Amino acid sequence: MSSHNSANDPRRPNKIHRYTPPSSTGPLEDPTPEYMNLLGMIFSMFGLMMKVKWCAWAAVYCSFISFANSRASEDAKQLLSSFMLSISAVVMTYLQNPQPMTPPW
Amino acid sequence: MAPVDDDEEEDGVVEDEDEFEHLDDEEFEGIDQDTVNLRKGKDQTPPPLEITKIPLHLRTNWDSFYLEMLMLAGLAVYFLNFIAGKTKNSKLATAWFDAHKELLHKEFSIVGDDGQSKEPTENHLLKESEHTYSLWCSGRVCCEGMLVELKLLKRQDLINTISRMLSPKSDQILIKVTMEETEMDSFVFAVAQKKVASKLLKEQTDLNFFCAEKKGIDKGNIPPSLQVLSEIGEATSAVFDKTFCAVLNRYESNIEFIHFSDQYSGPKQQDQDTPTTLPETKKVLLFCFNVGDKGRTTVEDMDGMKELLQLVIHCIDKVKRIKLTKEAKMKAEKNRQRMHESYLKQTHSQRQEAAQLRREEKRRTEKERIMNEEDPDKQRKLEERENRREMKRKQPKMKMMKVKSM
């Protein structure tokens, strides 16, 4: 259809290369989601073991931040599991110790 | 009665029986009973009121949980910011795509392939994350393809939003055009904002090696805030034609960097040990544009990026037409040879070490195998291997001696 335009038309349907997702550049990429995930896990385990309330809350925040910063290629299951872990940490600490948190001031 | 009075003042302290020792049993008959009765009586009077401890959650009102409310409120704020940021980023990305769709379809045969299905698909703006979108275009003369990455700000992350209030940043569009092998002559070139230029010079392997000279560069008619890094002056002057300089002048603040290279291998891998193979190089044209005004990007700003995309297309065609003179080609060839040699030198000692390690490991595994075998077999193998090794060790020396004698 554009045969008479082919001299000016830069498109070449025969020269198509398929999209290959670039291999992850490793340390160059923003490591925030991984760090936050790890930190969230550590906080929730600490909060559960030591029954420290603010640790459990910090874990919820960390897992939320990790979720917000995550890449689409990352496993949603891991994010969900860390989120559930942090929420369970909060619930467990409150069941064991129903008093409200006391501010440090 | 005095002792009893004292005790009442002391708030119900239980008395020791020792206190009544000085009172004779004979004198006071039945005193023990009395004291016991008195004591009982005292106990019956109500002790100071002690409020029994009822568990807190039964008696409190919600006010005492104000820290928890704060936490929940914080989470709610974060969530709202997430939704708002995600929608804004999505809007900006689709706005960019809509504004540039026509132009891209004119230039490329396939716009927006997602690489998933068997047949090339169209119009897929891929979402890498909530703040990164990418688009792959292919099917054009002289280039393999063009990857456009919209690196938007992390509006979905509240912490990032707050830190941006302190140090504003811009949304960026990174365009990477992979040229075909035959369509680009060998030269390395970059033009960038001054700070970015020094950073690139340090980080990028090819710029670091080829563009170290800062003198004698014909800057042409480009704005003063941009710095030029160039390997072959001829190629640089060829790139700086009228259109290029005009666009650069008009969109001075939008240009983060423009980097053309036939030896592009990405940033230096500083934390790894020097790899034993030369990094793979590609012929690429990289363009990084800032959108909008330090974070306050609007949909209209995306419209305004069309001219810059046209610049990209113009550059693709221009680079194809750049043909270096013989001299320039020789210079380029020499530089590349130099790079290859320096690389070999760096890795030489490491390759030797690696080879030695391999040899040692082989010997160790052989020895282990020998040890595991039974006695007569072991002895035979030991002897065989020792003979072989001695032969190997002797042979090269003998060869060397032969050459020398001749």
PDB file of C-alpha atoms in Angstrom, chain B residues 75-339:
ATOM      1  CA  LEU B  75      -0.810   3.650  57.358  1.00  0.00           C
ATOM      2  CA  ALA B  76      -3.979   5.133  55.912  1.00  0.00           C
ATOM      3  CA  VAL B  77      -2.068   8.226  54.772  1.00  0.00           C
ATOM      4  CA  TYR B  78       0.574   6.047  53.159  1.00  0.00           C
ATOM      5  CA  PHE B  79      -2.073   4.020  51.402  1.00  0.00           C
ATOM      6  CA  LEU B  80      -3.863   7.109  50.085  1.00  0.00           C
ATOM      7  CA  ASN B  81      -0.569   8.517  48.839  1.00  0.00           C
ATOM      8  CA  PHE B  82       0.152   5.195  47.155  1.00  0.00           C
ATOM      9  CA  ILE B  83      -3.113   5.276  45.256  1.00  0.00           C
ATOM     10  CA  ALA B  84      -2.736   8.933  44.319  1.00  0.00           C
ATOM     11  CA  GLY B  85       0.875   8.530  43.168  1.00  0.00           C
ATOM     12  CA  LYS B  86       0.131   5.400  41.214  1.00  0.00           C
ATOM     13  CA  THR B  87      -2.728   7.050  39.333  1.00  0.00           C
ATOM     14  CA  LYS B  88      -0.692  10.142  38.560  1.00  0.00           C
ATOM     15  CA  ASN B  89       2.222   8.129  37.235  1.00  0.00           C
ATOM     16  CA  SER B  90      -0.099   6.017  35.167  1.00  0.00           C
ATOM     17  CA  LYS B  91      -1.729   9.127  33.750  1.00  0.00           C
ATOM     18  CA  LEU B  92       1.613  10.652  32.837  1.00  0.00           C
ATOM     19  CA  ALA B  93       2.775   7.468  31.147  1.00  0.00           C
ATOM     20  CA  THR B  94      -0.374   7.084  29.063  1.00  0.00           C
ATOM     21  CA  ALA B  95      -0.255  10.786  28.215  1.00  0.00           C
ATOM     22  CA  TRP B  96       3.273  10.372  26.911  1.00  0.00           C
ATOM     23  CA  PHE B  97       2.309   7.333  24.930  1.00  0.00           C
ATOM     24  CA  ASP B  98      -0.762   8.978  23.407  1.00  0.00           C
ATOM     25  CA  ALA B  99       1.193  12.069  22.475  1.00  0.00           C
ATOM     26  CA  HIS B 100       3.935  10.105  20.744  1.00  0.00           C
ATOM     27  CA  LYS B 101       2.019   7.177  19.304  1.00  0.00           C
ATOM     28  CA  GLU B 102       1.519   8.722  15.908  1.00  0.00           C
ATOM     29  CA  LEU B 103       5.125   9.725  15.484  1.00  0.00           C
ATOM     30  CA  LEU B 104       6.329   6.308  16.563  1.00  0.00           C
ATOM     31  CA  HIS B 105       3.984   4.474  14.253  1.00  0.00           C
ATOM     32  CA  LYS B 106       5.287   6.534  11.350  1.00  0.00           C
ATOM     33  CA  GLU B 107       8.877   5.655  12.118  1.00  0.00           C
ATOM     34  CA  PHE B 108       8.744   2.101  13.391  1.00  0.00           C
ATOM     35  CA  SER B 109       7.041  -0.955  12.065  1.00  0.00           C
ATOM     36  CA  ILE B 110       6.240  -2.364  15.489  1.00  0.00           C
ATOM     37  CA  VAL B 111       5.507  -0.082  18.397  1.00  0.00           C
ATOM     38  CA  GLY B 112       5.091  -1.601  21.822  1.00  0.00           C
ATOM     39  CA  ASP B 113       6.020  -5.227  21.507  1.00  0.00           C
ATOM     40  CA  ASP B 114       5.791  -7.080  24.791  1.00  0.00           C
ATOM     41  CA  GLY B 115       7.925 -10.015  23.742  1.00  0.00           C
ATOM     42  CA  GLN B 116       5.513 -12.499  25.243  1.00  0.00           C
ATOM     43  CA  SER B 117       3.475 -13.915  22.406  1.00  0.00           C
ATOM     44  CA  LYS B 118       4.627 -15.692  19.272  1.00  0.00           C
ATOM     45  CA  GLU B 119       3.662 -12.901  16.932  1.00  0.00           C
ATOM     46  CA  PRO B 120       4.850  -9.371  17.581  1.00  0.00           C
ATOM     47  CA  THR B 121       2.125  -7.421  19.315  1.00  0.00           C
ATOM     48  CA  GLU B 122       1.452  -3.731  19.265  1.00  0.00           C
ATOM     49  CA  ASN B 123       0.833  -0.870  21.619  1.00  0.00           C
ATOM     50  CA  HIS B 124       1.929  -2.456  24.866  1.00  0.00           C
ATOM     51  CA  LEU B 125       3.275   0.110  27.250  1.00  0.00           C
ATOM     52  CA  LEU B 126       4.952  -2.231  29.693  1.00  0.00           C
ATOM     53  CA  LYS B 127       4.718  -1.471  33.380  1.00  0.00           C
ATOM     54  CA  GLU B 128       7.968  -2.434  35.032  1.00  0.00           C
ATOM     55  CA  SER B 129       6.881  -1.034  38.370  1.00  0.00           C
ATOM     56  CA  GLU B 130       4.623   1.708  39.646  1.00  0.00           C
ATOM     57  CA  HIS B 131       7.147   4.324  38.555  1.00  0.00           C
ATOM     58  CA  THR B 132       8.853   2.734  35.521  1.00  0.00           C
ATOM     59  CA  TYR B 133       7.197   2.133  32.167  1.00  0.00           C
ATOM     60  CA  SER B 134       8.905   0.903  29.022  1.00  0.00           C
ATOM     61  CA  LEU B 135       8.126   0.696  25.344  1.00  0.00           C
ATOM     62  CA  TRP B 136       9.946  -1.297  22.687  1.00  0.00           C
ATOM     63  CA  CYS B 137       9.826  -0.178  19.067  1.00  0.00           C
ATOM     64  CA  SER B 138      11.395  -2.050  16.237  1.00  0.00           C
ATOM     65  CA  GLY B 139      11.400  -2.469  12.484  1.00  0.00           C
ATOM     66  CA  ARG B 140      13.259   0.425  11.006  1.00  0.00           C
ATOM     67  CA  VAL B 141      16.206   1.054   8.739  1.00  0.00           C
ATOM     68  CA  CYS B 142      19.608   1.120  10.410  1.00  0.00           C
ATOM     69  CA  CYS B 143      18.538   0.332  13.947  1.00  0.00           C
ATOM     70  CA  GLU B 144      17.671  -2.912  15.642  1.00  0.00           C
ATOM     71  CA  GLY B 145      15.220  -1.282  17.950  1.00  0.00           C
ATOM     72  CA  MET B 146      14.501   1.494  20.365  1.00  0.00           C
ATOM     73  CA  LEU B 147      13.681   1.023  24.008  1.00  0.00           C
ATOM     74  CA  VAL B 148      11.981   3.959  25.686  1.00  0.00           C
ATOM     75  CA  GLU B 149      11.945   3.865  29.467  1.00  0.00           C
ATOM     76  CA  LEU B 150       9.796   6.322  31.352  1.00  0.00           C
ATOM     77  CA  LYS B 151      11.557   6.651  34.673  1.00  0.00           C
ATOM     78  CA  LEU B 152       8.978   8.589  36.618  1.00  0.00           C
ATOM     79  CA  LEU B 153       9.312   9.776  40.175  1.00  0.00           C
ATOM     80  CA  LYS B 154       8.249   7.445  42.930  1.00  0.00           C
ATOM     81  CA  ARG B 155       5.057   9.264  43.661  1.00  0.00           C
ATOM     82  CA  GLN B 156       3.535   6.129  45.129  1.00  0.00           C
ATOM     83  CA  ASP B 157       6.041   6.035  48.001  1.00  0.00           C
ATOM     84  CA  LEU B 158       5.362   8.572  50.736  1.00  0.00           C
ATOM     85  CA  ILE B 159       8.913   8.584  52.001  1.00  0.00           C
ATOM     86  CA  ASN B 160      10.209   9.361  48.551  1.00  0.00           C
ATOM     87  CA  THR B 161       7.638  12.113  48.168  1.00  0.00           C
ATOM     88  CA  ILE B 162       8.792  13.730  51.380  1.00  0.00           C
ATOM     89  CA  SER B 163      12.466  13.459  50.492  1.00  0.00           C
ATOM     90  CA  ARG B 164      11.699  15.031  47.139  1.00  0.00           C
ATOM     91  CA  MET B 165      10.329  18.059  48.920  1.00  0.00           C
ATOM     92  CA  LEU B 166      13.822  18.543  50.275  1.00  0.00           C
ATOM     93  CA  SER B 167      15.741  17.817  47.054  1.00  0.00           C
ATOM     94  CA  PRO B 168      13.558  18.058  43.952  1.00  0.00           C
ATOM     95  CA  LYS B 169      14.131  15.698  41.052  1.00  0.00           C
ATOM     96  CA  SER B 170      12.613  15.338  37.621  1.00  0.00           C
ATOM     97  CA  ASP B 171      10.870  12.591  35.767  1.00  0.00           C
ATOM     98  CA  GLN B 172      13.194  11.180  33.159  1.00  0.00           C
ATOM     99  CA  ILE B 173      12.768   9.559  29.793  1.00  0.00           C
ATOM    100  CA  LEU B 174      15.639   7.258  28.838  1.00  0.00           C
ATOM    101  CA  ILE B 175      15.763   6.280  25.179  1.00  0.00           C
ATOM    102  CA  LYS B 176      18.198   3.580  24.085  1.00  0.00           C
ATOM    103  CA  VAL B 177      18.537   3.017  20.354  1.00  0.00           C
ATOM    104  CA  THR B 178      20.454  -0.102  19.411  1.00  0.00           C
ATOM    105  CA  MET B 179      22.090   0.481  16.065  1.00  0.00           C
ATOM    106  CA  GLU B 180      22.755  -2.258  13.594  1.00  0.00           C
ATOM    107  CA  GLU B 181      26.327  -3.457  13.402  1.00  0.00           C
ATOM    108  CA  THR B 182      27.049  -1.995  10.006  1.00  0.00           C
ATOM    109  CA  GLU B 183      25.285   1.294  10.414  1.00  0.00           C
ATOM    110  CA  MET B 184      27.514   3.136  12.834  1.00  0.00           C
ATOM    111  CA  ASP B 185      31.114   4.149  12.453  1.00  0.00           C
ATOM    112  CA  SER B 186      33.364   3.854  15.430  1.00  0.00           C
ATOM    113  CA  PHE B 187      33.228   6.860  17.663  1.00  0.00           C
ATOM    114  CA  VAL B 188      32.286   7.680  21.229  1.00  0.00           C
ATOM    115  CA  PHE B 189      30.607  10.936  22.075  1.00  0.00           C
ATOM    116  CA  ALA B 190      28.528  12.479  24.823  1.00  0.00           C
ATOM    117  CA  VAL B 191      26.985  15.807  25.640  1.00  0.00           C
ATOM    118  CA  ALA B 192      25.543  16.345  29.078  1.00  0.00           C
ATOM    119  CA  GLN B 193      24.811  18.762  31.880  1.00  0.00           C
ATOM    120  CA  LYS B 194      28.119  19.614  33.539  1.00  0.00           C
ATOM    121  CA  LYS B 195      27.608  17.616  36.736  1.00  0.00           C
ATOM    122  CA  VAL B 196      26.151  14.691  34.872  1.00  0.00           C
ATOM    123  CA  ALA B 197      29.051  14.780  32.441  1.00  0.00           C
ATOM    124  CA  SER B 198      31.656  14.375  35.163  1.00  0.00           C
ATOM    125  CA  LYS B 199      29.653  11.555  36.691  1.00  0.00           C
ATOM    126  CA  LEU B 200      29.342   9.778  33.357  1.00  0.00           C
ATOM    127  CA  LEU B 201      33.037  10.224  32.700  1.00  0.00           C
ATOM    128  CA  LYS B 202      33.815   8.380  35.898  1.00  0.00           C
ATOM    129  CA  GLU B 203      31.218   5.678  35.632  1.00  0.00           C
ATOM    130  CA  GLN B 204      30.817   4.650  32.025  1.00  0.00           C
ATOM    131  CA  THR B 205      33.546   2.319  30.799  1.00  0.00           C
ATOM    132  CA  ASP B 206      33.651   3.623  27.259  1.00  0.00           C
ATOM    133  CA  LEU B 207      33.571   7.328  28.116  1.00  0.00           C
ATOM    134  CA  ASN B 208      36.155   6.772  30.792  1.00  0.00           C
ATOM    135  CA  PHE B 209      38.575   5.203  28.360  1.00  0.00           C
ATOM    136  CA  PHE B 210      37.982   6.951  25.093  1.00  0.00           C
ATOM    137  CA  CYS B 211      37.003  10.496  26.011  1.00  0.00           C
ATOM    138  CA  ALA B 212      39.523  11.333  28.663  1.00  0.00           C
ATOM    139  CA  GLU B 213      40.859  14.339  26.754  1.00  0.00           C
ATOM    140  CA  LYS B 214      39.089  17.524  27.560  1.00  0.00           C
ATOM    141  CA  LYS B 215      40.945  19.907  25.304  1.00  0.00           C
ATOM    142  CA  GLY B 216      40.464  20.903  21.728  1.00  0.00           C
ATOM    143  CA  ILE B 217      36.822  19.995  21.457  1.00  0.00           C
ATOM    144  CA  ASP B 218      34.822  21.987  18.983  1.00  0.00           C
ATOM    145  CA  LYS B 219      31.757  22.843  20.996  1.00  0.00           C
ATOM    146  CA  GLY B 220      29.829  24.347  18.177  1.00  0.00           C
ATOM    147  CA  ASN B 221      26.753  26.294  18.921  1.00  0.00           C
ATOM    148  CA  ILE B 222      25.514  24.496  22.001  1.00  0.00           C
ATOM    149  CA  PRO B 223      24.357  26.107  25.255  1.00  0.00           C
ATOM    150  CA  PRO B 224      26.987  26.720  27.940  1.00  0.00           C
ATOM    151  CA  SER B 225      25.488  24.515  30.621  1.00  0.00           C
ATOM    152  CA  LEU B 226      26.199  21.438  28.542  1.00  0.00           C
ATOM    153  CA  GLN B 227      29.589  19.790  28.382  1.00  0.00           C
ATOM    154  CA  VAL B 228      30.912  17.762  25.466  1.00  0.00           C
ATOM    155  CA  LEU B 229      32.958  14.587  25.782  1.00  0.00           C
ATOM    156  CA  SER B 230      34.350  13.427  22.491  1.00  0.00           C
ATOM    157  CA  GLU B 231      36.728  10.836  21.062  1.00  0.00           C
ATOM    158  CA  ILE B 232      36.808  11.763  17.396  1.00  0.00           C
ATOM    159  CA  GLY B 233      36.420  15.485  16.850  1.00  0.00           C
ATOM    160  CA  GLU B 234      35.271  14.951  13.292  1.00  0.00           C
ATOM    161  CA  ALA B 235      32.352  12.809  14.299  1.00  0.00           C
ATOM    162  CA  THR B 236      31.358  15.283  16.983  1.00  0.00           C
ATOM    163  CA  SER B 237      31.300  18.160  14.529  1.00  0.00           C
ATOM    164  CA  ALA B 238      29.246  16.056  12.169  1.00  0.00           C
ATOM    165  CA  VAL B 239      26.682  15.394  14.897  1.00  0.00           C
ATOM    166  CA  PHE B 240      26.485  19.064  15.809  1.00  0.00           C
ATOM    167  CA  ASP B 241      24.525  20.125  12.782  1.00  0.00           C
ATOM    168  CA  LYS B 242      21.987  22.932  12.682  1.00  0.00           C
ATOM    169  CA  THR B 243      18.974  20.951  13.810  1.00  0.00           C
ATOM    170  CA  PHE B 244      20.813  19.324  16.675  1.00  0.00           C
ATOM    171  CA  CYS B 245      22.167  22.589  18.028  1.00  0.00           C
ATOM    172  CA  ALA B 246      18.833  24.323  17.604  1.00  0.00           C
ATOM    173  CA  VAL B 247      16.967  21.685  19.568  1.00  0.00           C
ATOM    174  CA  LEU B 248      19.654  21.639  22.232  1.00  0.00           C
ATOM    175  CA  ASN B 249      19.375  25.376  22.639  1.00  0.00           C
ATOM    176  CA  ARG B 250      15.622  25.297  22.838  1.00  0.00           C
ATOM    177  CA  TYR B 251      15.405  22.411  25.290  1.00  0.00           C
ATOM    178  CA  GLU B 252      18.530  23.128  27.284  1.00  0.00           C
ATOM    179  CA  SER B 253      17.022  22.289  30.669  1.00  0.00           C
ATOM    180  CA  ASN B 254      15.406  19.134  29.392  1.00  0.00           C
ATOM    181  CA  ILE B 255      18.603  17.459  28.239  1.00  0.00           C
ATOM    182  CA  GLU B 256      20.161  15.317  30.928  1.00  0.00           C
ATOM    183  CA  PHE B 257      22.629  13.588  28.619  1.00  0.00           C
ATOM    184  CA  ILE B 258      23.072  12.308  25.087  1.00  0.00           C
ATOM    185  CA  HIS B 259      25.593   9.533  24.619  1.00  0.00           C
ATOM    186  CA  PHE B 260      26.540   7.861  21.325  1.00  0.00           C
ATOM    187  CA  SER B 261      28.923   4.963  21.423  1.00  0.00           C
ATOM    188  CA  ASP B 262      29.960   1.979  19.405  1.00  0.00           C
ATOM    189  CA  GLN B 263      31.690   0.444  22.418  1.00  0.00           C
ATOM    190  CA  TYR B 264      28.904   0.752  24.931  1.00  0.00           C
ATOM    191  CA  SER B 265      29.091  -1.774  27.713  1.00  0.00           C
ATOM    192  CA  GLY B 266      27.362  -0.017  30.528  1.00  0.00           C
ATOM    193  CA  PRO B 267      28.780   1.344  33.740  1.00  0.00           C
ATOM    194  CA  LYS B 268      31.983   0.044  35.267  1.00  0.00           C
ATOM    195  CA  GLN B 269      31.500  -2.991  37.459  1.00  0.00           C
ATOM    196  CA  GLN B 270      33.556  -1.790  40.346  1.00  0.00           C
ATOM    197  CA  ASP B 271      32.637  -4.299  42.980  1.00  0.00           C
ATOM    198  CA  GLN B 272      33.342  -7.362  40.889  1.00  0.00           C
ATOM    199  CA  ASP B 273      36.781  -8.749  40.282  1.00  0.00           C
ATOM    200  CA  THR B 274      37.905  -7.901  36.788  1.00  0.00           C
ATOM    201  CA  PRO B 275      36.128 -10.486  34.658  1.00  0.00           C
ATOM    202  CA  THR B 276      38.178 -12.777  32.531  1.00  0.00           C
ATOM    203  CA  THR B 277      36.399 -11.838  29.323  1.00  0.00           C
ATOM    204  CA  LEU B 278      36.062  -8.436  27.707  1.00  0.00           C
ATOM    205  CA  PRO B 279      32.614  -7.011  28.382  1.00  0.00           C
ATOM    206  CA  GLU B 280      30.231  -7.233  25.486  1.00  0.00           C
ATOM    207  CA  THR B 281      29.882  -3.975  23.589  1.00  0.00           C
ATOM    208  CA  LYS B 282      27.002  -2.699  21.562  1.00  0.00           C
ATOM    209  CA  LYS B 283      26.452   0.192  19.237  1.00  0.00           C
ATOM    210  CA  VAL B 284      23.958   2.405  20.970  1.00  0.00           C
ATOM    211  CA  LEU B 285      22.605   5.914  21.052  1.00  0.00           C
ATOM    212  CA  LEU B 286      21.423   6.918  24.501  1.00  0.00           C
ATOM    213  CA  PHE B 287      19.246   9.891  25.234  1.00  0.00           C
ATOM    214  CA  CYS B 288      18.120  10.971  28.667  1.00  0.00           C
ATOM    215  CA  PHE B 289      15.605  13.778  28.886  1.00  0.00           C
ATOM    216  CA  ASN B 290      14.186  15.516  31.936  1.00  0.00           C
ATOM    217  CA  VAL B 291      10.486  16.172  31.810  1.00  0.00           C
ATOM    218  CA  GLY B 292       8.698  19.060  33.380  1.00  0.00           C
ATOM    219  CA  ASP B 293       9.852  21.319  36.110  1.00  0.00           C
ATOM    220  CA  LYS B 294      11.645  19.355  38.814  1.00  0.00           C
ATOM    221  CA  GLY B 295       8.843  17.002  39.678  1.00  0.00           C
ATOM    222  CA  ARG B 296       5.845  19.147  38.964  1.00  0.00           C
ATOM    223  CA  THR B 297       5.131  17.405  35.712  1.00  0.00           C
ATOM    224  CA  THR B 298       1.843  17.777  33.945  1.00  0.00           C
ATOM    225  CA  VAL B 299       0.227  16.007  31.060  1.00  0.00           C
ATOM    226  CA  GLU B 300       1.007  18.983  28.855  1.00  0.00           C
ATOM    227  CA  ASP B 301       4.706  18.598  29.568  1.00  0.00           C
ATOM    228  CA  MET B 302       4.527  15.158  28.041  1.00  0.00           C
ATOM    229  CA  ASP B 303       3.117  16.690  24.882  1.00  0.00           C
ATOM    230  CA  GLY B 304       6.065  19.016  24.759  1.00  0.00           C
ATOM    231  CA  MET B 305       8.520  16.117  24.544  1.00  0.00           C
ATOM    232  CA  LYS B 306       7.533  15.348  20.959  1.00  0.00           C
ATOM    233  CA  GLU B 307      10.269  17.502  19.511  1.00  0.00           C
ATOM    234  CA  LEU B 308      12.855  15.636  21.492  1.00  0.00           C
ATOM    235  CA  LEU B 309      11.663  12.351  20.094  1.00  0.00           C
ATOM    236  CA  GLN B 310      11.999  13.844  16.649  1.00  0.00           C
ATOM    237  CA  LEU B 311      15.544  14.754  17.583  1.00  0.00           C
ATOM    238  CA  VAL B 312      16.149  11.105  18.379  1.00  0.00           C
ATOM    239  CA  ILE B 313      14.902  10.042  14.978  1.00  0.00           C
ATOM    240  CA  HIS B 314      16.985  12.724  13.335  1.00  0.00           C
ATOM    241  CA  CYS B 315      20.075  11.504  15.162  1.00  0.00           C
ATOM    242  CA  ILE B 316      19.489   7.909  14.115  1.00  0.00           C
ATOM    243  CA  ASP B 317      19.469   8.941  10.499  1.00  0.00           C
ATOM    244  CA  LYS B 318      22.393  11.282  10.993  1.00  0.00           C
ATOM    245  CA  VAL B 319      24.615   8.732  12.670  1.00  0.00           C
ATOM    246  CA  LYS B 320      23.980   6.326   9.828  1.00  0.00           C
ATOM    247  CA  ARG B 321      25.274   8.912   7.382  1.00  0.00           C
ATOM    248  CA  ILE B 322      28.402   9.810   9.360  1.00  0.00           C
ATOM    249  CA  LYS B 323      31.386   8.336   7.597  1.00  0.00           C
ATOM    250  CA  LEU B 324      34.758   8.940   9.158  1.00  0.00           C
ATOM    251  CA  THR B 325      37.787   9.869   7.087  1.00  0.00           C
ATOM    252  CA  LYS B 326      40.693   7.478   6.895  1.00  0.00           C
ATOM    253  CA  GLU B 327      42.659   9.314   9.538  1.00  0.00           C
ATOM    254  CA  ALA B 328      39.810   9.334  11.941  1.00  0.00           C
ATOM    255  CA  LYS B 329      39.203   5.647  11.349  1.00  0.00           C
ATOM    256  CA  MET B 330      42.852   4.846  12.041  1.00  0.00           C
ATOM    257  CA  LYS B 331      42.713   6.837  15.258  1.00  0.00           C
ATOM    258  CA  ALA B 332      39.578   5.043  16.324  1.00  0.00           C
ATOM    259  CA  GLU B 333      41.086   1.671  15.504  1.00  0.00           C
ATOM    260  CA  LYS B 334      44.221   2.482  17.498  1.00  0.00           C
ATOM    261  CA  ASN B 335      42.147   3.499  20.511  1.00  0.00           C
ATOM    262  CA  ARG B 336      40.196   0.311  20.433  1.00  0.00           C
ATOM    263  CA  GLN B 337      43.333  -1.755  20.104  1.00  0.00           C
ATOM    264  CA  ARG B 338      44.735   0.081  23.096  1.00  0.00           C
ATOM    265  CA  MET B 339      41.682  -0.709  25.113  1.00  0.00           C
TER     266      MET B 339
END
